[in-house]
Coordinates of C-alpha atoms and ligand atoms in Angstrom, one line a residue:
X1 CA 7.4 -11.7 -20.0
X2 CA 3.7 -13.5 -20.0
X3 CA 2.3 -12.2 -17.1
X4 CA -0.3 -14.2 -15.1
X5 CA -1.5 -11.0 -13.3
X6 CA -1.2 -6.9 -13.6
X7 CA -1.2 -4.6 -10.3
X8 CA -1.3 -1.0 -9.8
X9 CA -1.1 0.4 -7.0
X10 CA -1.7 3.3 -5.6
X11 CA 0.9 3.8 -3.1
X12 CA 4.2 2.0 -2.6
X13 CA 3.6 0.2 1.1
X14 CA 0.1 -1.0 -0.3
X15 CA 2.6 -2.3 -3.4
X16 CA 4.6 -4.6 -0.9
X17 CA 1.8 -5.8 0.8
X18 CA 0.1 -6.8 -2.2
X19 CA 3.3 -8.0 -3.9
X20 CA 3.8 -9.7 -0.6
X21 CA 0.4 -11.5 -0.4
X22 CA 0.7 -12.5 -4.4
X23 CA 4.4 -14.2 -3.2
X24 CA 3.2 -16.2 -0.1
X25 CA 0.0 -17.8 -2.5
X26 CA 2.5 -18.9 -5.5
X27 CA 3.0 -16.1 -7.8
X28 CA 6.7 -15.4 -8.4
X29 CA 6.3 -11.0 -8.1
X30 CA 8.1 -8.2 -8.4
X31 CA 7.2 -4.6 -7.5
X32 CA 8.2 -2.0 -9.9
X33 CA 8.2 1.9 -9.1
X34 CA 6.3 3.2 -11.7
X35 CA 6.2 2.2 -14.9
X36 CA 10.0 0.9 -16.1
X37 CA 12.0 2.5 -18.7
X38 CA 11.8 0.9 -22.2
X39 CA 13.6 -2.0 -22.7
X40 CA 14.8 -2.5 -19.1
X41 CA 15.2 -6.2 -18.1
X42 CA 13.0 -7.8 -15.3
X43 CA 13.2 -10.7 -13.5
X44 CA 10.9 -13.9 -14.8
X45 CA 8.0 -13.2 -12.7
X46 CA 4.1 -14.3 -13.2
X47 CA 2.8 -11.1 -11.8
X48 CA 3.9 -7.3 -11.4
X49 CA 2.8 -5.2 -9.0
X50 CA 3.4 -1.0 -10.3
X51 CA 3.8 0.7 -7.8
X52 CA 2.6 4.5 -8.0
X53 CA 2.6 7.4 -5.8
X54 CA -0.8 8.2 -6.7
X55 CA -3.8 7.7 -3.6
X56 CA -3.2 11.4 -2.8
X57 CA -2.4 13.7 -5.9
X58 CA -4.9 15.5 -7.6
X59 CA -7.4 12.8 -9.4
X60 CA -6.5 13.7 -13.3
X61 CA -2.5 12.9 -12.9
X62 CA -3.6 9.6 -11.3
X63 CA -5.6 8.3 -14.1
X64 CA -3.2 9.0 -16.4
X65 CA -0.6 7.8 -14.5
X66 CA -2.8 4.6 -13.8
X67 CA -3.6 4.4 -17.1
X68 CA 0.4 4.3 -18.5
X69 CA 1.1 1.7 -15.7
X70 CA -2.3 -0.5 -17.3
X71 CA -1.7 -0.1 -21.0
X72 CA 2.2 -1.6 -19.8
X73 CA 0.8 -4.6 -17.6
X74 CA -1.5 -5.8 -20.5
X75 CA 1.5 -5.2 -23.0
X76 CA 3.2 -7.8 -21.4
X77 CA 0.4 -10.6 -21.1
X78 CA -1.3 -9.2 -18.2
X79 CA -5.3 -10.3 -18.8
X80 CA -6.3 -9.4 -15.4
X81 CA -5.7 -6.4 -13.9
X82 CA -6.0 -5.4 -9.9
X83 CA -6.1 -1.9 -9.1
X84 CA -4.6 -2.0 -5.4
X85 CA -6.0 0.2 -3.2
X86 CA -6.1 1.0 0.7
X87 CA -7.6 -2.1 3.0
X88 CA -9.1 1.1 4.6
X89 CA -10.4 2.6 1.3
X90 CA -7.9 5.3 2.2
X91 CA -9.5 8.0 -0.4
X92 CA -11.0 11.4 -0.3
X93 CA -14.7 12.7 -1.8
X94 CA -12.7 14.1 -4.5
X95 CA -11.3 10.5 -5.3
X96 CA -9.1 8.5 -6.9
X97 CA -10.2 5.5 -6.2
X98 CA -13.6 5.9 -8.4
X99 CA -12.1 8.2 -11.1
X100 CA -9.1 5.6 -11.4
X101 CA -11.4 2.6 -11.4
X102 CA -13.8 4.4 -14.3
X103 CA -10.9 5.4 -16.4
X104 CA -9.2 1.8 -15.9
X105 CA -12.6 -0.4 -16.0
X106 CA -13.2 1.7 -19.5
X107 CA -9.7 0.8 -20.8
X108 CA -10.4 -2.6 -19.7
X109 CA -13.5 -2.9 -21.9
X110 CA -15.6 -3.8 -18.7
X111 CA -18.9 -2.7 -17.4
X112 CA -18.8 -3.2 -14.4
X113 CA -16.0 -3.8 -11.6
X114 CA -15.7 -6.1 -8.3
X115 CA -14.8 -4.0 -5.8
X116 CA -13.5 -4.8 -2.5
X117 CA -11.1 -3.9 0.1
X118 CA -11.2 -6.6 2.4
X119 CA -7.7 -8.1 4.1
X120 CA -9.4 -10.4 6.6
X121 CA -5.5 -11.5 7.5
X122 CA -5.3 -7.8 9.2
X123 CA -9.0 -7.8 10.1
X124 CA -10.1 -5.9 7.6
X125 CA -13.5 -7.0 6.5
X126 CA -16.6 -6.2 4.9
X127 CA -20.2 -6.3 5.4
X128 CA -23.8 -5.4 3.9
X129 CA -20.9 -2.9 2.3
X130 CA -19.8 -1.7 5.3
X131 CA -16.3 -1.4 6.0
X132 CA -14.7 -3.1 9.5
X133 CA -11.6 -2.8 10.9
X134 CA -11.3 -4.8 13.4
X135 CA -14.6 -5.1 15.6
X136 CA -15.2 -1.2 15.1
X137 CA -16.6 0.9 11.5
X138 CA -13.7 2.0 9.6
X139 CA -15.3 5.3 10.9
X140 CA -15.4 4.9 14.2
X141 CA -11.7 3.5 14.1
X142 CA -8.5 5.3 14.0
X143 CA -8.5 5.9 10.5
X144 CA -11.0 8.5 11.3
X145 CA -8.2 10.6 12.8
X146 CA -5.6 10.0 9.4
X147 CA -3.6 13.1 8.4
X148 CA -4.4 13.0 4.6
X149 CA -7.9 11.4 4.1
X150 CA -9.8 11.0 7.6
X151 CA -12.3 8.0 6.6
X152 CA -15.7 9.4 8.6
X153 CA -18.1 6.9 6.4
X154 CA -17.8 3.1 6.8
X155 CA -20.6 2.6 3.8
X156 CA -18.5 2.1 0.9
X157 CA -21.5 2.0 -1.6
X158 CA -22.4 5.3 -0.7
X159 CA -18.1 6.5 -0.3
X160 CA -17.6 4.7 -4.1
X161 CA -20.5 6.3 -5.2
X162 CA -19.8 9.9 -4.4
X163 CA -16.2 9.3 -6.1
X164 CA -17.2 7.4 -9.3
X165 CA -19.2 8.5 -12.4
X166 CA -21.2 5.2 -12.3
X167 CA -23.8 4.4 -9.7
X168 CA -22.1 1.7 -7.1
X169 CA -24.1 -1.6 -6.5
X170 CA -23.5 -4.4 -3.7
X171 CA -22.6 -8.2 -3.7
X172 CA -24.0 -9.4 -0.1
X173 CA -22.9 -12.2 1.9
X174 CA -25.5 -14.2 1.1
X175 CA -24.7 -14.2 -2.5
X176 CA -20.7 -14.6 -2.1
X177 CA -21.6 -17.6 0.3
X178 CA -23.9 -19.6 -3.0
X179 CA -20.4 -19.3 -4.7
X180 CA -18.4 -17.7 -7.6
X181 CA -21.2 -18.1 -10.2
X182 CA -23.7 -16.6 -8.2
X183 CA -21.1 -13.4 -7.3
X184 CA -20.6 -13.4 -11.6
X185 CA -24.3 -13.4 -12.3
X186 CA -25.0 -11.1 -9.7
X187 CA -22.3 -8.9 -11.1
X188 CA -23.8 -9.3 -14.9
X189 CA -27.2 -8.2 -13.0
X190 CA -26.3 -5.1 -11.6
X191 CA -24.4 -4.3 -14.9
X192 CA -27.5 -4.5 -17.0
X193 CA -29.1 -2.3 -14.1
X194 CA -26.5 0.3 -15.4
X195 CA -23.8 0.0 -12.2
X196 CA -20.3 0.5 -12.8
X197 CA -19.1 -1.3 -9.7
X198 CA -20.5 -3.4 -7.1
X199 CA -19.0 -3.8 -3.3
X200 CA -18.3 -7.1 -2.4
X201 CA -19.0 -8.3 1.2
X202 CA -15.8 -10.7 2.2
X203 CA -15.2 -11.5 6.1
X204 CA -12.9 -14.9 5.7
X205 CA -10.2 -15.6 3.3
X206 CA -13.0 -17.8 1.8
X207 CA -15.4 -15.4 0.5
X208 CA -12.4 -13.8 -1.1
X209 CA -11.0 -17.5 -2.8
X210 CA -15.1 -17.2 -4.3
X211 CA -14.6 -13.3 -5.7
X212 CA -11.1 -14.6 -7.1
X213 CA -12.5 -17.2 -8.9
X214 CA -15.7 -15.2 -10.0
X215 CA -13.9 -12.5 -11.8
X216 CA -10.6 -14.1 -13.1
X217 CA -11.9 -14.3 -16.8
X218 CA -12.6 -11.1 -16.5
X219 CA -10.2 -8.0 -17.0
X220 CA -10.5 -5.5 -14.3
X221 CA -10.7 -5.3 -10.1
X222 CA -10.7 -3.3 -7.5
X223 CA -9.4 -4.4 -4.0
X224 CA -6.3 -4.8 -1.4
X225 CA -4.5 -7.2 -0.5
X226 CA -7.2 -9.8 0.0
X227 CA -9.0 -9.4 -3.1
X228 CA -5.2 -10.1 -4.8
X229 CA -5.2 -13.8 -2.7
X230 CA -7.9 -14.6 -3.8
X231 CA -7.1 -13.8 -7.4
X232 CA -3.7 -15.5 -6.8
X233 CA -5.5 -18.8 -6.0
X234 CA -7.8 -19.0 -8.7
X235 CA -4.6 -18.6 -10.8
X236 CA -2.3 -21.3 -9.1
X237 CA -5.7 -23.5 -8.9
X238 CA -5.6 -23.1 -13.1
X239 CA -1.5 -24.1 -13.4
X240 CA -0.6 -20.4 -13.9
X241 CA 1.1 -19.8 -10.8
X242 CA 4.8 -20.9 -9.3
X243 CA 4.2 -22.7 -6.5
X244 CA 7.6 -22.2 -5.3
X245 CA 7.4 -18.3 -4.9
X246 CA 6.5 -18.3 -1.6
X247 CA 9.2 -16.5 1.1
X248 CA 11.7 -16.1 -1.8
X249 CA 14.6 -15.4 -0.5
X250 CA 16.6 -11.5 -0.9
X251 CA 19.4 -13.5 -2.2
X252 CA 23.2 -12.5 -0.2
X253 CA 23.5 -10.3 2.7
X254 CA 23.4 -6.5 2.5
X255 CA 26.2 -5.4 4.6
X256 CA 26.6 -1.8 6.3
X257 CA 24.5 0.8 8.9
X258 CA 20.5 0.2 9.7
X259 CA 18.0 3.0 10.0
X260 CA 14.5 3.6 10.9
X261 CA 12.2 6.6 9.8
X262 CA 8.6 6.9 10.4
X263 CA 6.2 9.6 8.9
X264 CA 3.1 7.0 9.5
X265 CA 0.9 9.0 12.5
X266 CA -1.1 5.7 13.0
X267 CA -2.1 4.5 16.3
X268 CA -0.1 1.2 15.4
X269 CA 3.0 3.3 14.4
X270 CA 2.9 5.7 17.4
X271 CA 2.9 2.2 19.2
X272 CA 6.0 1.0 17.4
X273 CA 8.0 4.6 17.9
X274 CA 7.5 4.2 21.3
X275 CA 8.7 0.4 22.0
X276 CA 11.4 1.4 19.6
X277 CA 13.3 4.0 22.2
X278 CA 13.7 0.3 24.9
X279 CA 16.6 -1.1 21.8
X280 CA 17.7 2.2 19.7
X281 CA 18.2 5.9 20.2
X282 CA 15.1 7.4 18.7
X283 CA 14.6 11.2 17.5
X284 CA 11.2 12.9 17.5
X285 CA 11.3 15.2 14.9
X286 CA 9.3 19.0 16.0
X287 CA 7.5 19.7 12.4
X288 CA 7.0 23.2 13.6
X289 CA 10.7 23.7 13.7
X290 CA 10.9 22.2 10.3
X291 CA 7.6 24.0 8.9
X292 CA 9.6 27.5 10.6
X293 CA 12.6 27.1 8.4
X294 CA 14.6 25.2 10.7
X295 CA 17.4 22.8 9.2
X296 CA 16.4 20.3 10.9
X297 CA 17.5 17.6 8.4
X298 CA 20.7 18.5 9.2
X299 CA 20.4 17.9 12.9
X300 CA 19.1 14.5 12.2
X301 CA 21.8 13.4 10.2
X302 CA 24.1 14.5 12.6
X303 CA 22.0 12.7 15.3
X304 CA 22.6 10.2 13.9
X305 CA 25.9 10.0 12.2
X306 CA 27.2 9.8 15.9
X307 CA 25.5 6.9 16.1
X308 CA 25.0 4.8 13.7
X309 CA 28.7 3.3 13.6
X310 CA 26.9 1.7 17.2
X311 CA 23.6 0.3 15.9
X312 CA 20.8 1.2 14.4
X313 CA 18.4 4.7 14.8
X314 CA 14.8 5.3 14.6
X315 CA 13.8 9.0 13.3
X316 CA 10.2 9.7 13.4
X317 CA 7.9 12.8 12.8
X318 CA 4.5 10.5 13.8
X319 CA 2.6 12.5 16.0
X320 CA -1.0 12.1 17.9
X321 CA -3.9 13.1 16.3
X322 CA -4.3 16.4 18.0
X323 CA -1.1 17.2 17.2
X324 CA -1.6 16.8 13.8
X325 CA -4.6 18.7 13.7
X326 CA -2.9 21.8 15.1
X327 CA 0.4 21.6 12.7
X328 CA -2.3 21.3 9.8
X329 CA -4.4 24.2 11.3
X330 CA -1.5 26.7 11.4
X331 CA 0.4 25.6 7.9
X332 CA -2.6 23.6 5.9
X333 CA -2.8 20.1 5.2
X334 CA -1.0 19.4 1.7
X335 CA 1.8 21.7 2.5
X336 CA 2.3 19.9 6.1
X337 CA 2.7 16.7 4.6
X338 CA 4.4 17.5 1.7
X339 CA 7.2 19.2 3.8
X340 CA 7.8 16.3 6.4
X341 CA 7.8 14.0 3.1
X342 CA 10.4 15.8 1.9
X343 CA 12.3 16.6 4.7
X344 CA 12.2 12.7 5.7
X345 CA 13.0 12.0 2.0
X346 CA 16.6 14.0 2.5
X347 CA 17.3 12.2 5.6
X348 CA 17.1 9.0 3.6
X349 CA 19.4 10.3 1.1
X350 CA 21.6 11.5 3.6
X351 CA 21.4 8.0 5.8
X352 CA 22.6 6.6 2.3
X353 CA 25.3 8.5 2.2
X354 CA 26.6 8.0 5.5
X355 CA 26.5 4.3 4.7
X356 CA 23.0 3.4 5.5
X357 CA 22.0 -0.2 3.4
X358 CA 18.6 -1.5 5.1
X359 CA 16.1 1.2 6.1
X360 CA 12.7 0.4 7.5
X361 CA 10.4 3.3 6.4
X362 CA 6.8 3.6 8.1
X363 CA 4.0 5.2 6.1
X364 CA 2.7 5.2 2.6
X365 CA 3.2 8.7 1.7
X366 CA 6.5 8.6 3.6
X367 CA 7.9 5.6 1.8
X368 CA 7.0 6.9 -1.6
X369 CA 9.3 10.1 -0.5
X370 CA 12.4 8.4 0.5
X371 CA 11.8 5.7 -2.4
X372 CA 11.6 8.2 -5.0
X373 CA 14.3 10.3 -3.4
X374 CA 16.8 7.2 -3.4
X375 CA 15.7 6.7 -6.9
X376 CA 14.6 2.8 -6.6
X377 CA 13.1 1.6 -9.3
X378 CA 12.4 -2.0 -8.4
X379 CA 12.2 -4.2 -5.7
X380 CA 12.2 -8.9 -5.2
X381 CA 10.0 -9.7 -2.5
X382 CA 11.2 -11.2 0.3
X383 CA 10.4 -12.9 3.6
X384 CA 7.4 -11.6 5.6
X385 CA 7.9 -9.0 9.1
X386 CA 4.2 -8.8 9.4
X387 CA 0.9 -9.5 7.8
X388 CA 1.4 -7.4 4.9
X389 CA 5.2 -6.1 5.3
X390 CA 7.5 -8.2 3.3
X391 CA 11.4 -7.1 3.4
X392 CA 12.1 -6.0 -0.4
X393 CA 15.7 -6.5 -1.7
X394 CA 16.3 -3.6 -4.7
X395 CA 16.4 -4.8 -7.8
X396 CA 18.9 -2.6 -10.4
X397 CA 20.9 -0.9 -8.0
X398 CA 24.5 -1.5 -8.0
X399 CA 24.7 -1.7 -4.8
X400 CA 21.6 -3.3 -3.2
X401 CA 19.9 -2.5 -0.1
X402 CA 17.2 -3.6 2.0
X403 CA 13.9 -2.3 2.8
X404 CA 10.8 -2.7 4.4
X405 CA 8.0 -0.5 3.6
X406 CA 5.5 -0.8 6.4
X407 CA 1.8 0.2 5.5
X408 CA 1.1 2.5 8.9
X409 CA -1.6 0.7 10.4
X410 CA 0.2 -2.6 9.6
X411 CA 2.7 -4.0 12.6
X412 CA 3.1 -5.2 15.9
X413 CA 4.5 -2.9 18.7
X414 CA 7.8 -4.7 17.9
X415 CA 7.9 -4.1 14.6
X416 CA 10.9 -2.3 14.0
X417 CA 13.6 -4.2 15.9
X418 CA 11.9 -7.6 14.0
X419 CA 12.1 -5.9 10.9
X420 CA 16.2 -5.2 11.3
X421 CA 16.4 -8.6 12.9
X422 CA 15.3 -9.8 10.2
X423 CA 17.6 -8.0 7.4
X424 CA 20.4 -8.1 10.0
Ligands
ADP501 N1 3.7 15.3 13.1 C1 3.0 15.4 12.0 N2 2.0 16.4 11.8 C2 1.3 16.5 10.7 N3 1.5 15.6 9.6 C3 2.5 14.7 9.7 C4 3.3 14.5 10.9 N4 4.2 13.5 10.7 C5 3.9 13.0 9.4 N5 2.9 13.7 8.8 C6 2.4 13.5 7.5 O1 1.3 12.6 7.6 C7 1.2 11.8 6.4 C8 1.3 10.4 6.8 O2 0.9 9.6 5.7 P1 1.6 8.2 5.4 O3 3.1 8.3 5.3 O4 0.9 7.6 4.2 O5 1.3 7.4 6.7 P2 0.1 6.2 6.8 O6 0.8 5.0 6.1 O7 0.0 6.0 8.2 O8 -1.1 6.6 6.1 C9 2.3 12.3 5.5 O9 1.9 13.2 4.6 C10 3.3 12.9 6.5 O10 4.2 13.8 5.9
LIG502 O1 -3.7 -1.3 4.0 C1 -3.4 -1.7 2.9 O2 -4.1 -2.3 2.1 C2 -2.1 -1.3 2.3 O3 -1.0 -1.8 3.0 C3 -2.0 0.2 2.2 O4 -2.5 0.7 1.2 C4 -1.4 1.0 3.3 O5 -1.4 2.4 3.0 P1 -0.7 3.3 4.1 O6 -0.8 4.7 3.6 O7 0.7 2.8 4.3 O8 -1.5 3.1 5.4

């Protein structure tokens, strides 16, 4: 394997997004769950995209954890490497974005890293270094309200900066719009200034086609989805791409039961749950229950083993914000979310077991649970639900499944019944 382009990310719905964007612009991609055993056999692919569980576990285990999935990526030809992070910079004053992007940009050999999380396809954009989504300041949008890491600062000079170990510089529109070698010797500027990364403003696909082409020669990024097409066609543009990757195909049909789970408490998800009850029977989940010792996996499986023989089921914990706030109030924020991971996790298993072979998952956190639980270790990209949700087709398991892993703010209200639709 000669890999055009390395990816880690770090969380598994960013994964498919980004493995999904790399697809659509040429690169034939696969998404690995963590780094994969020695000597296991991949598909031919001119990028990887590792997928780790890593945006919200204490910042130490994710550089190393990073740093395995890097030191395998450039093993195997990668000479660029993306770290893939949240569109919404999805992060925390105590990291990991910065401490990963020191530890990788130093493994790298680099001084200095592009850094952007722009996704203009779903209006994510950025600005003087501000981050948009939509019309709205990433913090005066709903990711203000997010369970984990409520983004309340839309600068992401001054976010980057209080996360790395390197004072954070800025690329402006102005200087993206003269071109790719005014964004490289604007970078080489603010590395002799002593920065260790500079934000790059990107509104239109364009600006991001200029950062791709600025930095490819050069061995470290930062960025989501955008930053990765951008990358992509600077690499088909140079003959190192596949041009016939796009939409591949998840090969025969995956026969037996379809199920739904959502642990995603975005305003897009909470949209989705609720169109979802007009086509399927849908449970809401009480976390208090769950968090009071309740077996309530158990009365979710049986929900829906008496119904699955009839059509698919949506299970969902996704909540309002205030409702978040007051389960995080009375049993703490980490142990919250890691319980309704978990629980969600063993209703996967259990769907499995009671013959369930295409599951749409909503959430990141939520899809690294039930991944990990199941045990995947690799997924081929599919066709496209939504801007940045491909289905994923398991790669390794003996008997495959389907999957779509949907970033929580990513979706239209009809997401779910499109996404079995489409692995019907
Ligand atoms: N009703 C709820 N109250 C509190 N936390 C919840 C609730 N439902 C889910 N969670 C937690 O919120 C977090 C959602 O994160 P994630 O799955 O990454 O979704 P998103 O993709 O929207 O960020 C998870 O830790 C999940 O366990
Ligand atoms: O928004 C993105 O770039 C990715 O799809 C992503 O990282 C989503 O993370 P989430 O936790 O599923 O929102």
């Amino acid at each position: 394997m000669s890999l055009a382009l390395g990816c880690v990310a770090d969380d598994y719905t960013g994964a498919s997004d980004l493995a999904n964007t790399l697809t659509k612009a040429g690169l034939r991609t696969i998404q690995t769950i963590g780094v994969p055993e020695e000597g296991r056999a991949l598909p031919e692919a001119d990028a990887v995209v590792v997928a780790l569980k890593s945006r919200s576990i204490p910042a130490d285990q994710a550089v190393a954890r990073s740093r395995e999935a890097e030191a395998w990526l450039r093993a195997r030809g990668a000479a660029h490497v993306m770290f893939k992070v949240c569109s919404t910079f999805d992060s925390t004053d105590a990291g990991n974005i910065g401490p990963v992007m020191d530890a990788l940009r130093a493994e790298a050999g680099e001084t200095i890293a592009l850094v952007t999380p722009a996704f203009p396809e779903t209006g994510r954009s950025v600005y003087q270094g501000n981050l948009f989504v939509g019309a709205v300041p990433l913090n005066e949008s709903p990711l203000k309200d997010h369970p984990l890491n409520p983004m309340r600062d839309a600068n992401l000079v001054r976010v980057l900066g209080r996360q790395s170990g390197s004072p954070v510089g800025l690329i402006d529109t102005a200087t993206v719009a003269r071109g790719a070698e005014a964004v490289a010797a604007r970078l080489d500027a603010l590395a002799a200034e002593g920065k260790g990364a500079a934000i790059a403003d990107a509104i239109f696909d364009s600006d991001l086609e200029v950062l791709g082409r600025a930095i490819i020669d050069r061995q470290f990024s930062v960025g989501a989805s955008g930053l990765g097409l951008g990358l992509a066609r600077a690499l088909v543009a140079d003959g190192r791409g596949t041009t016939d990757a796009a939409g591949a195909a998840v090969g025969e049909p995956v026969g037996g039961a379809s199920a739904c789970l959502a642990g995603s408490c975005s305003q897009a998800t909470l949209q989705q749950v609720a169109a979802a009850e007009a086509i399927m029977p849908v449970l809401r989940l009480d976390p208090a229950r769950l968090l009071a010792g309740d077996d309530v996996v158990a009365e979710a499986l049986a929900f829906a083993e008496e119904r699955l023989s009839s059509g698919p089921v949506l299970i969902a914990t996704s909540a309002p914000p205030e409702s978040v706030r007051a389960l995080q109030a009375a049993h703490g924020v980490d142990a919250a979310g890691h319980a309704i991971e978990a629980a969600l996790a063993a209703i996967a298993e259990g769907l499995v077991a009671r013959g369930v072979r295409r599951l749409v998952v909503a959430g990141g956190e939520t899809s690294g649970a039930v991944v990990d639980r199941l045990g995947l270790t690799a997924f081929l990209l599919g066709p496209e639900i939504a801007a940045g949700v491909p289905v994923l087709r398991t790669a390794g398991r003996p008997e495959p499944m389907l999957l779509a892993l949907k970033s929580g703010n990513f979706g239209g209200p009809d997401f779910f019944g499109r996404a079995l639709d489409m692995m019907a």
